[in-house]
Amino acid sequence: MTIYYLQSVCMPPVLPVLQKLFPDKFDVEINVSELKLNEDLPTFTSQNTQSLGELFAGFLDYFANFNFEYCVISVRTGVIIPKNFLPRDILESENGKFSQWKYILIEEPFDLSNTARSVFDHFIFNQIVKVFKQSAAKIAQTKSYESLFAEEFYKPSWNNFDFSKNSRRDGYSSDEF
């Protein structure tokens, strides 16, 4: 998420899209183990003059309002890919019950899997989005990054969640994990 934001959302970009600059070196068809990690690449110099704080506030605001349901973040292309553009076989698993393409969708640049596949629980996903929204609002309100370190941002509201199988959108009970 951070790489994508620094590549494509903040302007001018802080990071390049390597697959666009060097398509022969960072081709999706090349096995990751065959990448030449010690090879010198031309230096990229960003023209972005935003402070780290401004970049951070922009990051929080962007993902507080991001459409996670329909969008796939692609670091490989530096653009958002509509979820419905993904091949159907990628979106569904063999047994049809579990897919790695659940709530936060970030395309891994080389094997095209979802790097955020560990976020498969709707409650955890909602907690992540809630923290993005609360953090962006708190910074906008207080103009202070220190306000984010208040204890309230780190306490998930577990007591407000029903862990029974019938209440979960993913069809699993909490004891199946």
PDB file of C-alpha atoms in Angstrom:
ATOM      1  CA  MET A   1       0.000   0.000   0.000  1.00  0.00           C
ATOM      2  CA  THR A   2       2.790   2.374   0.911  1.00  0.00           C
ATOM      3  CA  ILE A   3       4.780   1.628  -2.252  1.00  0.00           C
ATOM      4  CA  TYR A   4       1.698   2.125  -4.430  1.00  0.00           C
ATOM      5  CA  TYR A   5       0.846   5.399  -2.695  1.00  0.00           C
ATOM      6  CA  LEU A   6       4.396   6.705  -3.168  1.00  0.00           C
ATOM      7  CA  GLN A   7       4.425   5.559  -6.826  1.00  0.00           C
ATOM      8  CA  SER A   8       1.048   6.662  -8.038  1.00  0.00           C
ATOM      9  CA  VAL A   9      -0.998   8.767  -5.654  1.00  0.00           C
ATOM     10  CA  CYS A  10       1.269  11.489  -4.309  1.00  0.00           C
ATOM     11  CA  MET A  11       2.385  13.890  -7.003  1.00  0.00           C
ATOM     12  CA  PRO A  12       5.025  14.067  -8.137  1.00  0.00           C
ATOM     13  CA  PRO A  13       5.798  10.435  -7.307  1.00  0.00           C
ATOM     14  CA  VAL A  14       8.351   9.569  -4.646  1.00  0.00           C
ATOM     15  CA  LEU A  15       9.067   6.105  -6.076  1.00  0.00           C
ATOM     16  CA  PRO A  16       9.218   4.877  -9.675  1.00  0.00           C
ATOM     17  CA  VAL A  17       7.231   1.987 -11.127  1.00  0.00           C
ATOM     18  CA  LEU A  18      10.181  -0.291 -11.841  1.00  0.00           C
ATOM     19  CA  GLN A  19       8.249  -2.551 -14.218  1.00  0.00           C
ATOM     20  CA  LYS A  20       7.473   0.501 -16.391  1.00  0.00           C
ATOM     21  CA  LEU A  21      10.996   1.960 -16.307  1.00  0.00           C
ATOM     22  CA  PHE A  22      12.804  -1.351 -16.790  1.00  0.00           C
ATOM     23  CA  PRO A  23      10.376  -3.808 -18.403  1.00  0.00           C
ATOM     24  CA  ASP A  24      13.181  -6.155 -19.485  1.00  0.00           C
ATOM     25  CA  LYS A  25      14.616  -6.398 -15.972  1.00  0.00           C
ATOM     26  CA  PHE A  26      11.336  -6.618 -14.025  1.00  0.00           C
ATOM     27  CA  ASP A  27       9.124  -8.668 -16.327  1.00  0.00           C
ATOM     28  CA  VAL A  28       6.371 -10.723 -14.695  1.00  0.00           C
ATOM     29  CA  GLU A  29       7.586 -13.701 -16.760  1.00  0.00           C
ATOM     30  CA  ILE A  30      11.004 -13.613 -15.078  1.00  0.00           C
ATOM     31  CA  ASN A  31      11.343 -15.825 -12.023  1.00  0.00           C
ATOM     32  CA  VAL A  32      11.990 -13.679  -8.932  1.00  0.00           C
ATOM     33  CA  SER A  33      15.011 -15.816  -8.039  1.00  0.00           C
ATOM     34  CA  GLU A  34      16.605 -14.824 -11.365  1.00  0.00           C
ATOM     35  CA  LEU A  35      16.530 -11.083 -10.688  1.00  0.00           C
ATOM     36  CA  LYS A  36      19.955  -9.477 -10.599  1.00  0.00           C
ATOM     37  CA  LEU A  37      19.749  -7.832  -7.193  1.00  0.00           C
ATOM     38  CA  ASN A  38      23.233  -6.289  -7.287  1.00  0.00           C
ATOM     39  CA  GLU A  39      22.817  -4.728 -10.706  1.00  0.00           C
ATOM     40  CA  ASP A  40      23.201  -0.962 -10.824  1.00  0.00           C
ATOM     41  CA  LEU A  41      20.141   0.865 -12.085  1.00  0.00           C
ATOM     42  CA  PRO A  42      19.950   4.506 -13.094  1.00  0.00           C
ATOM     43  CA  THR A  43      19.266   6.752 -10.128  1.00  0.00           C
ATOM     44  CA  PHE A  44      15.691   7.931  -9.677  1.00  0.00           C
ATOM     45  CA  THR A  45      15.383  11.376  -8.170  1.00  0.00           C
ATOM     46  CA  SER A  46      11.957  12.402  -6.975  1.00  0.00           C
ATOM     47  CA  GLN A  47      10.794  15.951  -7.485  1.00  0.00           C
ATOM     48  CA  ASN A  48       8.329  15.573  -4.595  1.00  0.00           C
ATOM     49  CA  THR A  49       8.908  18.165  -1.871  1.00  0.00           C
ATOM     50  CA  GLN A  50       6.239  17.021   0.595  1.00  0.00           C
ATOM     51  CA  SER A  51       7.368  16.371   4.153  1.00  0.00           C
ATOM     52  CA  LEU A  52       7.160  12.894   5.620  1.00  0.00           C
ATOM     53  CA  GLY A  53       4.210  14.093   7.710  1.00  0.00           C
ATOM     54  CA  GLU A  54       2.372  15.376   4.644  1.00  0.00           C
ATOM     55  CA  LEU A  55       2.965  12.097   2.825  1.00  0.00           C
ATOM     56  CA  PHE A  56       1.741  10.145   5.856  1.00  0.00           C
ATOM     57  CA  ALA A  57      -1.413  12.254   6.227  1.00  0.00           C
ATOM     58  CA  GLY A  58      -2.092  11.865   2.497  1.00  0.00           C
ATOM     59  CA  PHE A  59      -1.584   8.097   2.737  1.00  0.00           C
ATOM     60  CA  LEU A  60      -4.082   7.798   5.597  1.00  0.00           C
ATOM     61  CA  ASP A  61      -6.624  10.002   3.859  1.00  0.00           C
ATOM     62  CA  TYR A  62      -6.297   8.113   0.563  1.00  0.00           C
ATOM     63  CA  PHE A  63      -6.841   4.691   2.124  1.00  0.00           C
ATOM     64  CA  ALA A  64      -9.541   5.960   4.495  1.00  0.00           C
ATOM     65  CA  ASN A  65     -11.587   6.646   1.360  1.00  0.00           C
ATOM     66  CA  PHE A  66     -10.329   3.792  -0.811  1.00  0.00           C
ATOM     67  CA  ASN A  67     -12.827   1.444  -2.470  1.00  0.00           C
ATOM     68  CA  PHE A  68     -11.428  -1.851  -1.193  1.00  0.00           C
ATOM     69  CA  GLU A  69     -14.429  -3.830  -2.435  1.00  0.00           C
ATOM     70  CA  TYR A  70     -13.835  -3.213  -6.131  1.00  0.00           C
ATOM     71  CA  CYS A  71     -10.185  -2.183  -6.495  1.00  0.00           C
ATOM     72  CA  VAL A  72      -6.897  -4.081  -6.701  1.00  0.00           C
ATOM     73  CA  ILE A  73      -3.709  -2.148  -5.941  1.00  0.00           C
ATOM     74  CA  SER A  74      -1.004  -2.958  -8.489  1.00  0.00           C
ATOM     75  CA  VAL A  75       2.566  -2.014  -7.612  1.00  0.00           C
ATOM     76  CA  ARG A  76       3.606  -3.768 -10.836  1.00  0.00           C
ATOM     77  CA  THR A  77       1.647  -1.382 -13.072  1.00  0.00           C
ATOM     78  CA  GLY A  78       1.325   1.572 -10.710  1.00  0.00           C
ATOM     79  CA  VAL A  79      -2.439   1.724 -11.246  1.00  0.00           C
ATOM     80  CA  ILE A  80      -5.641   0.466  -9.689  1.00  0.00           C
ATOM     81  CA  ILE A  81      -7.061  -2.596 -11.435  1.00  0.00           C
ATOM     82  CA  PRO A  82     -10.820  -3.165 -11.153  1.00  0.00           C
ATOM     83  CA  LYS A  83     -11.379  -6.429  -9.266  1.00  0.00           C
ATOM     84  CA  ASN A  84     -13.654  -7.706 -12.023  1.00  0.00           C
ATOM     85  CA  PHE A  85     -10.684  -7.542 -14.447  1.00  0.00           C
ATOM     86  CA  LEU A  86      -8.929 -10.336 -12.538  1.00  0.00           C
ATOM     87  CA  PRO A  87      -9.303 -13.775 -14.118  1.00  0.00           C
ATOM     88  CA  ARG A  88     -12.093 -15.755 -12.443  1.00  0.00           C
ATOM     89  CA  ASP A  89      -9.747 -18.651 -11.602  1.00  0.00           C
ATOM     90  CA  ILE A  90      -7.615 -16.257  -9.532  1.00  0.00           C
ATOM     91  CA  LEU A  91     -10.627 -15.061  -7.549  1.00  0.00           C
ATOM     92  CA  GLU A  92     -11.937 -18.509  -6.639  1.00  0.00           C
ATOM     93  CA  SER A  93     -10.238 -21.350  -4.828  1.00  0.00           C
ATOM     94  CA  GLU A  94     -10.365 -25.028  -5.674  1.00  0.00           C
ATOM     95  CA  ASN A  95     -13.121 -25.720  -3.162  1.00  0.00           C
ATOM     96  CA  GLY A  96     -14.938 -22.430  -3.713  1.00  0.00           C
ATOM     97  CA  LYS A  97     -14.975 -21.717   0.028  1.00  0.00           C
ATOM     98  CA  PHE A  98     -11.854 -19.646   0.507  1.00  0.00           C
ATOM     99  CA  SER A  99     -10.071 -17.224  -1.732  1.00  0.00           C
ATOM    100  CA  GLN A 100      -6.939 -15.177  -1.122  1.00  0.00           C
ATOM    101  CA  TRP A 101      -8.696 -12.245  -2.852  1.00  0.00           C
ATOM    102  CA  LYS A 102     -10.958 -11.221   0.022  1.00  0.00           C
ATOM    103  CA  TYR A 103     -10.868  -7.738   1.486  1.00  0.00           C
ATOM    104  CA  ILE A 104      -7.590  -5.936   0.812  1.00  0.00           C
ATOM    105  CA  LEU A 105      -6.333  -6.658  -2.682  1.00  0.00           C
ATOM    106  CA  ILE A 106      -2.691  -5.930  -3.513  1.00  0.00           C
ATOM    107  CA  GLU A 107      -1.209  -7.632  -6.547  1.00  0.00           C
ATOM    108  CA  GLU A 108       2.257  -9.069  -5.921  1.00  0.00           C
ATOM    109  CA  PRO A 109       4.388  -7.792  -8.837  1.00  0.00           C
ATOM    110  CA  PHE A 110       5.984 -11.110  -9.824  1.00  0.00           C
ATOM    111  CA  ASP A 111       3.681 -14.024  -9.042  1.00  0.00           C
ATOM    112  CA  LEU A 112       0.482 -11.912  -9.236  1.00  0.00           C
ATOM    113  CA  SER A 113      -0.875 -13.323  -5.980  1.00  0.00           C
ATOM    114  CA  ASN A 114      -2.504 -11.127  -3.337  1.00  0.00           C
ATOM    115  CA  THR A 115       0.142  -9.869  -0.916  1.00  0.00           C
ATOM    116  CA  ALA A 116      -2.629  -8.952   1.552  1.00  0.00           C
ATOM    117  CA  ARG A 117      -4.129 -12.442   1.537  1.00  0.00           C
ATOM    118  CA  SER A 118      -3.733 -12.746   5.301  1.00  0.00           C
ATOM    119  CA  VAL A 119      -6.597 -10.254   5.720  1.00  0.00           C
ATOM    120  CA  PHE A 120      -9.367 -12.793   5.143  1.00  0.00           C
ATOM    121  CA  ASP A 121     -11.532 -11.980   8.143  1.00  0.00           C
ATOM    122  CA  HIS A 122     -14.218  -9.313   7.685  1.00  0.00           C
ATOM    123  CA  PHE A 123     -13.916  -8.090  11.270  1.00  0.00           C
ATOM    124  CA  ILE A 124     -10.149  -7.556  10.992  1.00  0.00           C
ATOM    125  CA  PHE A 125     -10.621  -5.827   7.650  1.00  0.00           C
ATOM    126  CA  ASN A 126     -13.181  -3.470   9.229  1.00  0.00           C
ATOM    127  CA  GLN A 127     -10.743  -2.717  12.058  1.00  0.00           C
ATOM    128  CA  ILE A 128      -8.043  -1.779   9.538  1.00  0.00           C
ATOM    129  CA  VAL A 129     -10.381   0.530   7.616  1.00  0.00           C
ATOM    130  CA  LYS A 130     -11.634   2.029  10.878  1.00  0.00           C
ATOM    131  CA  VAL A 131      -8.079   2.922  11.919  1.00  0.00           C
ATOM    132  CA  PHE A 132      -7.403   4.526   8.518  1.00  0.00           C
ATOM    133  CA  LYS A 133     -10.572   6.624   8.854  1.00  0.00           C
ATOM    134  CA  GLN A 134     -10.042   7.559  12.511  1.00  0.00           C
ATOM    135  CA  SER A 135      -6.383   8.388  11.972  1.00  0.00           C
ATOM    136  CA  ALA A 136      -7.032  10.566   8.917  1.00  0.00           C
ATOM    137  CA  ALA A 137      -9.829  12.398  10.759  1.00  0.00           C
ATOM    138  CA  LYS A 138      -7.719  12.858  13.913  1.00  0.00           C
ATOM    139  CA  ILE A 139      -4.789  14.331  11.983  1.00  0.00           C
ATOM    140  CA  ALA A 140      -7.121  16.638  10.040  1.00  0.00           C
ATOM    141  CA  GLN A 141      -8.761  17.764  13.290  1.00  0.00           C
ATOM    142  CA  THR A 142      -5.713  18.161  15.548  1.00  0.00           C
ATOM    143  CA  LYS A 143      -2.956  18.832  12.979  1.00  0.00           C
ATOM    144  CA  SER A 144      -0.849  16.622  15.267  1.00  0.00           C
ATOM    145  CA  TYR A 145       0.616  13.207  14.521  1.00  0.00           C
ATOM    146  CA  GLU A 146       1.129  12.616  18.224  1.00  0.00           C
ATOM    147  CA  SER A 147      -2.653  12.420  18.613  1.00  0.00           C
ATOM    148  CA  LEU A 148      -2.497   9.029  16.862  1.00  0.00           C
ATOM    149  CA  PHE A 149      -0.626   7.504  19.768  1.00  0.00           C
ATOM    150  CA  ALA A 150      -3.623   7.739  22.073  1.00  0.00           C
ATOM    151  CA  GLU A 151      -4.617   4.362  23.454  1.00  0.00           C
ATOM    152  CA  GLU A 152      -8.032   4.430  21.727  1.00  0.00           C
ATOM    153  CA  PHE A 153      -6.514   3.727  18.317  1.00  0.00           C
ATOM    154  CA  TYR A 154      -5.010   0.437  19.420  1.00  0.00           C
ATOM    155  CA  LYS A 155      -7.954  -1.143  21.173  1.00  0.00           C
ATOM    156  CA  PRO A 156     -10.039  -3.298  18.852  1.00  0.00           C
ATOM    157  CA  SER A 157     -13.655  -3.468  19.912  1.00  0.00           C
ATOM    158  CA  TRP A 158     -13.743  -7.264  20.306  1.00  0.00           C
ATOM    159  CA  ASN A 159     -16.571  -7.070  22.802  1.00  0.00           C
ATOM    160  CA  ASN A 160     -18.845  -5.615  20.098  1.00  0.00           C
ATOM    161  CA  PHE A 161     -18.310  -8.521  17.734  1.00  0.00           C
ATOM    162  CA  ASP A 162     -20.380 -11.663  17.549  1.00  0.00           C
ATOM    163  CA  PHE A 163     -18.027 -14.585  16.814  1.00  0.00           C
ATOM    164  CA  SER A 164     -20.780 -17.072  16.027  1.00  0.00           C
ATOM    165  CA  LYS A 165     -20.691 -18.710  12.608  1.00  0.00           C
ATOM    166  CA  ASN A 166     -24.019 -17.201  11.588  1.00  0.00           C
ATOM    167  CA  SER A 167     -22.826 -13.628  12.095  1.00  0.00           C
ATOM    168  CA  ARG A 168     -19.639 -13.954  10.049  1.00  0.00           C
ATOM    169  CA  ARG A 169     -19.741 -12.944   6.382  1.00  0.00           C
ATOM    170  CA  ASP A 170     -17.000 -15.400   5.415  1.00  0.00           C
ATOM    171  CA  GLY A 171     -18.962 -18.437   6.639  1.00  0.00           C
ATOM    172  CA  TYR A 172     -16.317 -19.636   9.111  1.00  0.00           C
ATOM    173  CA  SER A 173     -16.672 -19.862  12.841  1.00  0.00           C
ATOM    174  CA  SER A 174     -13.864 -18.397  14.942  1.00  0.00           C
ATOM    175  CA  ASP A 175     -12.723 -21.860  16.040  1.00  0.00           C
ATOM    176  CA  GLU A 176     -11.950 -22.885  12.437  1.00  0.00           C
ATOM    177  CA  PHE A 177      -8.763 -20.798  12.356  1.00  0.00           C
TER     178      PHE A 177
END
